[in-house]
Amino acid sequence: MNPTVLFVAACISLATLALLRTTGPQRLLTDGGFIETAETTTREKPAGLLRWITTVDHADIGLLYLLLATVAGLWGGIDALMIRTELLTHETTVWSAETYNALFTTHGITMLFFFATPVFTGIANYFIPTLVGADDMAFPRVNAIAFWLLPPALLLVRAGLITEVIAKVLAPLGFPTAALFAIKPPTIGWTMYTPMSRAVANPEVDLFLLGLHLSGIATVMAAINIIVTIVEERDSSSINWANLDIFSWTMLTASGLIIFAFPLLGSAMIMLLLDRNFGTFFYSLEAGGPALWQHLFWFFGHPEVYILVLPAFGIVSYVLPKFAGRKLFGFKFVVYSTLAIGVLSFGVWAHHMFTTGMDPRLRASFMAVSLAIAIPSAVKTFNWITTLYNGKIRLTAPMIFCVGGISTFIIGGVTGVFLASIPMDLLLHDTYYVVGHFHLILVGIIVFAMFAASYYWYPILTGRMFNQRLARAHAWVSIVGTFLTFSPMLLMGLAGLPRRYAAYPEVFVPLQRAATVGALILFLGVGMWLWNMIQSYRVGEVVEDADVWNLKETNQFGLEWQWFEERLDRK
């Protein structure tokens, strides 16, 4: 059976168990751990499944975001492993070319829209009200609606696989399944370029676009809530703009980008749906043509990179000083660089289109802006390194992930500078170099920041401590896996190997296999993280002193830890 099918079935089973477990009595386990019941965690809220469906509490919704994003991330990760498995050989031997095309389509979309974005929204939901001195998000019910739009959106985007599973179950029972089998996984690529996305007959493409549109609405609603919470619900008597924490600053900036970027993508997708189903001509050659879609998509697409990377920057800037024993060097300049990246991010989209025959004068202006955005990014890197300089560095798991993320970001950022240069981009466009570059950033600093946050705030989220030795091993394994996976892609791209092909020249087999081994190491690291999270929740040491990271020594015991300390004192 397809491993993705097995993974989906496992996720559904785990989610069902997780939701139903709070309704039962406390269960002692053979290794001394136990599963807490609803009575031990919440007293005012309904118990069991009803609590999670009806909750408008920011912390609960934050946890729901994190759970959904974890499931989506694992699902998208399975897609990536299936892609790498096919690339072990230079011919199409493991999967069909159609399956390969569907895999890199769903991998990209799932990771961007249902993994990376919801993770940061979940962290923001849980911690921003505490960090700004508010009781809850500004619009709790809107907050809940925004989250509950995401699960159906994910199901619509992945419907091609789900309907196949249902059809294979129903077919032996004699039910008509032709309509279900007609909905196949989309093969249009995660960029959904026209004319292919406009012409392909697969009805799943329409569901795919509707699902993405739904997720966009949810993301905009969440962004508005974050902005209003920080601006209006902030306790202005004690928290002003000068001492607002850096994570809130980055979430505020990223939310502003979302409000401008996502509606444009939604409008572009509605026009594509109209073209596909009602005979309009927005993307026909007589009208805008394929170039119009590319302009609209990348006007959203490149700011989306910064929508994801700015919160990651915020986490690194927030967590790294805690374990360096010093306050963040040049706090104001880190804030200014965040705002500068937010503004400049809307001026770089056309560097994705240097090869489409743009006017050379336009290309030169977009090259200048694309190069300029490296300056505020370099300012952040300089401030991180300077914060580490002469610091009392403690190599905890969050710290290792922060330092590892900075190193991958430096390489990913420098390789991006070459893509902003017109002559180099003409050579490297649509090669594996591009894949290696953006994965060093997406997996490097963004995912590393997520892992750092998961470890740093784990005691607050669960009331228990994780296995620190296993966490440090996970961090080192992830750093090795990231470089081994994506560095060979840079070399293949420099040698001219185009991306998105299931078959390739035999000379690239060693590098492809090295990248696949790296991907397996990365997946091993994810397994270590998942085991640590679940097992520590069950049997980890109960936290009784809120200063688990000895932050009081350096006067960095933040508001969220003070809130946690008060909660422990009330027990």
PDB file of N, CA, C and O in Angstrom, residues 491-527:
ATOM      1  N   LEU A 491      25.380  21.871  -5.786  1.00  0.00           N
ATOM      2  CA  LEU A 491      26.363  21.395  -6.773  1.00  0.00           C
ATOM      3  C   LEU A 491      25.678  20.919  -8.045  1.00  0.00           C
ATOM      4  O   LEU A 491      26.141  21.211  -9.158  1.00  0.00           O
ATOM      5  N   MET A 492      24.567  20.191  -7.888  1.00  0.00           N
ATOM      6  CA  MET A 492      23.843  19.722  -9.091  1.00  0.00           C
ATOM      7  C   MET A 492      23.312  20.888  -9.895  1.00  0.00           C
ATOM      8  O   MET A 492      23.319  20.881 -11.134  1.00  0.00           O
ATOM      9  N   GLY A 493      22.828  21.918  -9.194  1.00  0.00           N
ATOM     10  CA  GLY A 493      22.328  23.093  -9.900  1.00  0.00           C
ATOM     11  C   GLY A 493      23.430  23.829 -10.635  1.00  0.00           C
ATOM     12  O   GLY A 493      23.253  24.273 -11.776  1.00  0.00           O
ATOM     13  N   LEU A 494      24.602  23.957 -10.001  1.00  0.00           N
ATOM     14  CA  LEU A 494      25.733  24.614 -10.663  1.00  0.00           C
ATOM     15  C   LEU A 494      26.171  23.837 -11.903  1.00  0.00           C
ATOM     16  O   LEU A 494      26.687  24.410 -12.863  1.00  0.00           O
ATOM     17  N   ALA A 495      25.951  22.504 -11.874  1.00  0.00           N
ATOM     18  CA  ALA A 495      26.280  21.673 -13.037  1.00  0.00           C
ATOM     19  C   ALA A 495      25.163  21.685 -14.078  1.00  0.00           C
ATOM     20  O   ALA A 495      25.292  21.044 -15.130  1.00  0.00           O
ATOM     21  N   GLY A 496      24.069  22.392 -13.784  1.00  0.00           N
ATOM     22  CA  GLY A 496      23.025  22.582 -14.792  1.00  0.00           C
ATOM     23  C   GLY A 496      21.867  21.618 -14.742  1.00  0.00           C
ATOM     24  O   GLY A 496      21.056  21.586 -15.677  1.00  0.00           O
ATOM     25  N   LEU A 497      21.739  20.801 -13.679  1.00  0.00           N
ATOM     26  CA  LEU A 497      20.644  19.831 -13.632  1.00  0.00           C
ATOM     27  C   LEU A 497      19.321  20.546 -13.328  1.00  0.00           C
ATOM     28  O   LEU A 497      19.173  21.164 -12.280  1.00  0.00           O
ATOM     29  N   PRO A 498      18.341  20.445 -14.232  1.00  0.00           N
ATOM     30  CA  PRO A 498      17.046  21.095 -13.956  1.00  0.00           C
ATOM     31  C   PRO A 498      16.279  20.339 -12.885  1.00  0.00           C
ATOM     32  O   PRO A 498      16.448  19.136 -12.708  1.00  0.00           O
ATOM     33  N   ARG A 499      15.439  21.063 -12.157  1.00  0.00           N
ATOM     34  CA  ARG A 499      14.611  20.437 -11.123  1.00  0.00           C
ATOM     35  C   ARG A 499      13.309  19.942 -11.734  1.00  0.00           C
ATOM     36  O   ARG A 499      13.030  20.159 -12.891  1.00  0.00           O
ATOM     37  N   ARG A 500      12.504  19.259 -10.898  1.00  0.00           N
ATOM     38  CA  ARG A 500      11.151  18.817 -11.216  1.00  0.00           C
ATOM     39  C   ARG A 500      11.104  17.642 -12.182  1.00  0.00           C
ATOM     40  O   ARG A 500      10.054  17.348 -12.727  1.00  0.00           O
ATOM     41  N   TYR A 501      12.202  16.955 -12.420  1.00  0.00           N
ATOM     42  CA  TYR A 501      12.183  15.793 -13.306  1.00  0.00           C
ATOM     43  C   TYR A 501      12.421  14.515 -12.493  1.00  0.00           C
ATOM     44  O   TYR A 501      13.336  14.465 -11.667  1.00  0.00           O
ATOM     45  N   ALA A 502      11.611  13.485 -12.781  1.00  0.00           N
ATOM     46  CA  ALA A 502      11.796  12.210 -12.086  1.00  0.00           C
ATOM     47  C   ALA A 502      13.000  11.457 -12.628  1.00  0.00           C
ATOM     48  O   ALA A 502      13.621  10.679 -11.914  1.00  0.00           O
ATOM     49  N   ALA A 503      13.329  11.658 -13.891  1.00  0.00           N
ATOM     50  CA  ALA A 503      14.490  11.018 -14.510  1.00  0.00           C
ATOM     51  C   ALA A 503      15.560  12.076 -14.775  1.00  0.00           C
ATOM     52  O   ALA A 503      15.239  13.244 -15.029  1.00  0.00           O
ATOM     53  N   TYR A 504      16.833  11.654 -14.726  1.00  0.00           N
ATOM     54  CA  TYR A 504      17.927  12.621 -14.878  1.00  0.00           C
ATOM     55  C   TYR A 504      19.164  11.874 -15.364  1.00  0.00           C
ATOM     56  O   TYR A 504      19.228  10.631 -15.304  1.00  0.00           O
ATOM     57  N   PRO A 505      20.178  12.592 -15.847  1.00  0.00           N
ATOM     58  CA  PRO A 505      21.401  11.928 -16.331  1.00  0.00           C
ATOM     59  C   PRO A 505      22.081  11.112 -15.226  1.00  0.00           C
ATOM     60  O   PRO A 505      22.125  11.520 -14.070  1.00  0.00           O
ATOM     61  N   GLU A 506      22.634   9.966 -15.619  1.00  0.00           N
ATOM     62  CA  GLU A 506      23.190   9.020 -14.645  1.00  0.00           C
ATOM     63  C   GLU A 506      24.364   9.609 -13.856  1.00  0.00           C
ATOM     64  O   GLU A 506      24.648   9.193 -12.728  1.00  0.00           O
ATOM     65  N   VAL A 507      25.045  10.598 -14.428  1.00  0.00           N
ATOM     66  CA  VAL A 507      26.223  11.164 -13.770  1.00  0.00           C
ATOM     67  C   VAL A 507      25.879  11.819 -12.431  1.00  0.00           C
ATOM     68  O   VAL A 507      26.740  11.970 -11.555  1.00  0.00           O
ATOM     69  N   PHE A 508      24.611  12.173 -12.241  1.00  0.00           N
ATOM     70  CA  PHE A 508      24.204  12.841 -10.998  1.00  0.00           C
ATOM     71  C   PHE A 508      23.747  11.857  -9.902  1.00  0.00           C
ATOM     72  O   PHE A 508      23.325  12.291  -8.831  1.00  0.00           O
ATOM     73  N   VAL A 509      23.813  10.562 -10.180  1.00  0.00           N
ATOM     74  CA  VAL A 509      23.324   9.576  -9.201  1.00  0.00           C
ATOM     75  C   VAL A 509      24.009   9.705  -7.841  1.00  0.00           C
ATOM     76  O   VAL A 509      23.332   9.716  -6.808  1.00  0.00           O
ATOM     77  N   PRO A 510      25.365   9.819  -7.764  1.00  0.00           N
ATOM     78  CA  PRO A 510      25.994   9.915  -6.423  1.00  0.00           C
ATOM     79  C   PRO A 510      25.490  11.102  -5.613  1.00  0.00           C
ATOM     80  O   PRO A 510      25.230  10.970  -4.408  1.00  0.00           O
ATOM     81  N   LEU A 511      25.368  12.263  -6.248  1.00  0.00           N
ATOM     82  CA  LEU A 511      24.901  13.440  -5.509  1.00  0.00           C
ATOM     83  C   LEU A 511      23.436  13.276  -5.081  1.00  0.00           C
ATOM     84  O   LEU A 511      23.048  13.666  -3.974  1.00  0.00           O
ATOM     85  N   GLN A 512      22.609  12.703  -5.961  1.00  0.00           N
ATOM     86  CA  GLN A 512      21.204  12.482  -5.589  1.00  0.00           C
ATOM     87  C   GLN A 512      21.104  11.509  -4.424  1.00  0.00           C
ATOM     88  O   GLN A 512      20.283  11.697  -3.519  1.00  0.00           O
ATOM     89  N   ARG A 513      21.916  10.485  -4.437  1.00  0.00           N
ATOM     90  CA  ARG A 513      21.873   9.510  -3.342  1.00  0.00           C
ATOM     91  C   ARG A 513      22.372  10.135  -2.035  1.00  0.00           C
ATOM     92  O   ARG A 513      21.853   9.842  -0.954  1.00  0.00           O
ATOM     93  N   ALA A 514      23.387  10.992  -2.136  1.00  0.00           N
ATOM     94  CA  ALA A 514      23.853  11.686  -0.921  1.00  0.00           C
ATOM     95  C   ALA A 514      22.730  12.541  -0.344  1.00  0.00           C
ATOM     96  O   ALA A 514      22.511  12.567   0.881  1.00  0.00           O
ATOM     97  N   ALA A 515      21.999  13.224  -1.209  1.00  0.00           N
ATOM     98  CA  ALA A 515      20.888  14.056  -0.740  1.00  0.00           C
ATOM     99  C   ALA A 515      19.793  13.195  -0.107  1.00  0.00           C
ATOM    100  O   ALA A 515      19.182  13.587   0.897  1.00  0.00           O
ATOM    101  N   THR A 516      19.562  12.019  -0.661  1.00  0.00           N
ATOM    102  CA  THR A 516      18.537  11.135  -0.098  1.00  0.00           C
ATOM    103  C   THR A 516      18.958  10.619   1.273  1.00  0.00           C
ATOM    104  O   THR A 516      18.139  10.529   2.192  1.00  0.00           O
ATOM    105  N   VAL A 517      20.246  10.288   1.409  1.00  0.00           N
ATOM    106  CA  VAL A 517      20.744   9.865   2.738  1.00  0.00           C
ATOM    107  C   VAL A 517      20.569  11.008   3.735  1.00  0.00           C
ATOM    108  O   VAL A 517      20.143  10.805   4.886  1.00  0.00           O
ATOM    109  N   GLY A 518      20.870  12.225   3.296  1.00  0.00           N
ATOM    110  CA  GLY A 518      20.672  13.373   4.171  1.00  0.00           C
ATOM    111  C   GLY A 518      19.214  13.529   4.582  1.00  0.00           C
ATOM    112  O   GLY A 518      18.909  13.843   5.744  1.00  0.00           O
ATOM    113  N   ALA A 519      18.300  13.299   3.634  1.00  0.00           N
ATOM    114  CA  ALA A 519      16.873  13.406   3.949  1.00  0.00           C
ATOM    115  C   ALA A 519      16.460  12.352   4.973  1.00  0.00           C
ATOM    116  O   ALA A 519      15.643  12.631   5.868  1.00  0.00           O
ATOM    117  N   LEU A 520      17.023  11.151   4.843  1.00  0.00           N
ATOM    118  CA  LEU A 520      16.712  10.101   5.828  1.00  0.00           C
ATOM    119  C   LEU A 520      17.238  10.488   7.218  1.00  0.00           C
ATOM    120  O   LEU A 520      16.581  10.227   8.236  1.00  0.00           O
ATOM    121  N   ILE A 521      18.421  11.115   7.260  1.00  0.00           N
ATOM    122  CA  ILE A 521      18.959  11.574   8.552  1.00  0.00           C
ATOM    123  C   ILE A 521      18.055  12.647   9.149  1.00  0.00           C
ATOM    124  O   ILE A 521      17.762  12.647  10.349  1.00  0.00           O
ATOM    125  N   LEU A 522      17.587  13.559   8.293  1.00  0.00           N
ATOM    126  CA  LEU A 522      16.647  14.582   8.764  1.00  0.00           C
ATOM    127  C   LEU A 522      15.382  13.941   9.340  1.00  0.00           C
ATOM    128  O   LEU A 522      14.866  14.360  10.381  1.00  0.00           O
ATOM    129  N   PHE A 523      14.880  12.938   8.644  1.00  0.00           N
ATOM    130  CA  PHE A 523      13.657  12.272   9.105  1.00  0.00           C
ATOM    131  C   PHE A 523      13.915  11.533  10.418  1.00  0.00           C
ATOM    132  O   PHE A 523      13.039  11.481  11.287  1.00  0.00           O
ATOM    133  N   LEU A 524      15.135  10.966  10.566  1.00  0.00           N
ATOM    134  CA  LEU A 524      15.498  10.348  11.839  1.00  0.00           C
ATOM    135  C   LEU A 524      15.425  11.384  12.963  1.00  0.00           C
ATOM    136  O   LEU A 524      14.918  11.107  14.064  1.00  0.00           O
ATOM    137  N   GLY A 525      15.926  12.589  12.679  1.00  0.00           N
ATOM    138  CA  GLY A 525      15.865  13.657  13.665  1.00  0.00           C
ATOM    139  C   GLY A 525      14.432  14.015  14.032  1.00  0.00           C
ATOM    140  O   GLY A 525      14.119  14.241  15.206  1.00  0.00           O
ATOM    141  N   VAL A 526      13.564  14.053  13.040  1.00  0.00           N
ATOM    142  CA  VAL A 526      12.157  14.352  13.315  1.00  0.00           C
ATOM    143  C   VAL A 526      11.547  13.265  14.213  1.00  0.00           C
ATOM    144  O   VAL A 526      10.780  13.555  15.135  1.00  0.00           O
ATOM    145  N   GLY A 527      11.930  12.011  13.949  1.00  0.00           N
ATOM    146  CA  GLY A 527      11.447  10.918  14.799  1.00  0.00           C
ATOM    147  C   GLY A 527      11.932  11.072  16.236  1.00  0.00           C
ATOM    148  O   GLY A 527      11.185  10.814  17.188  1.00  0.00           O
TER     149      GLY A 527
END
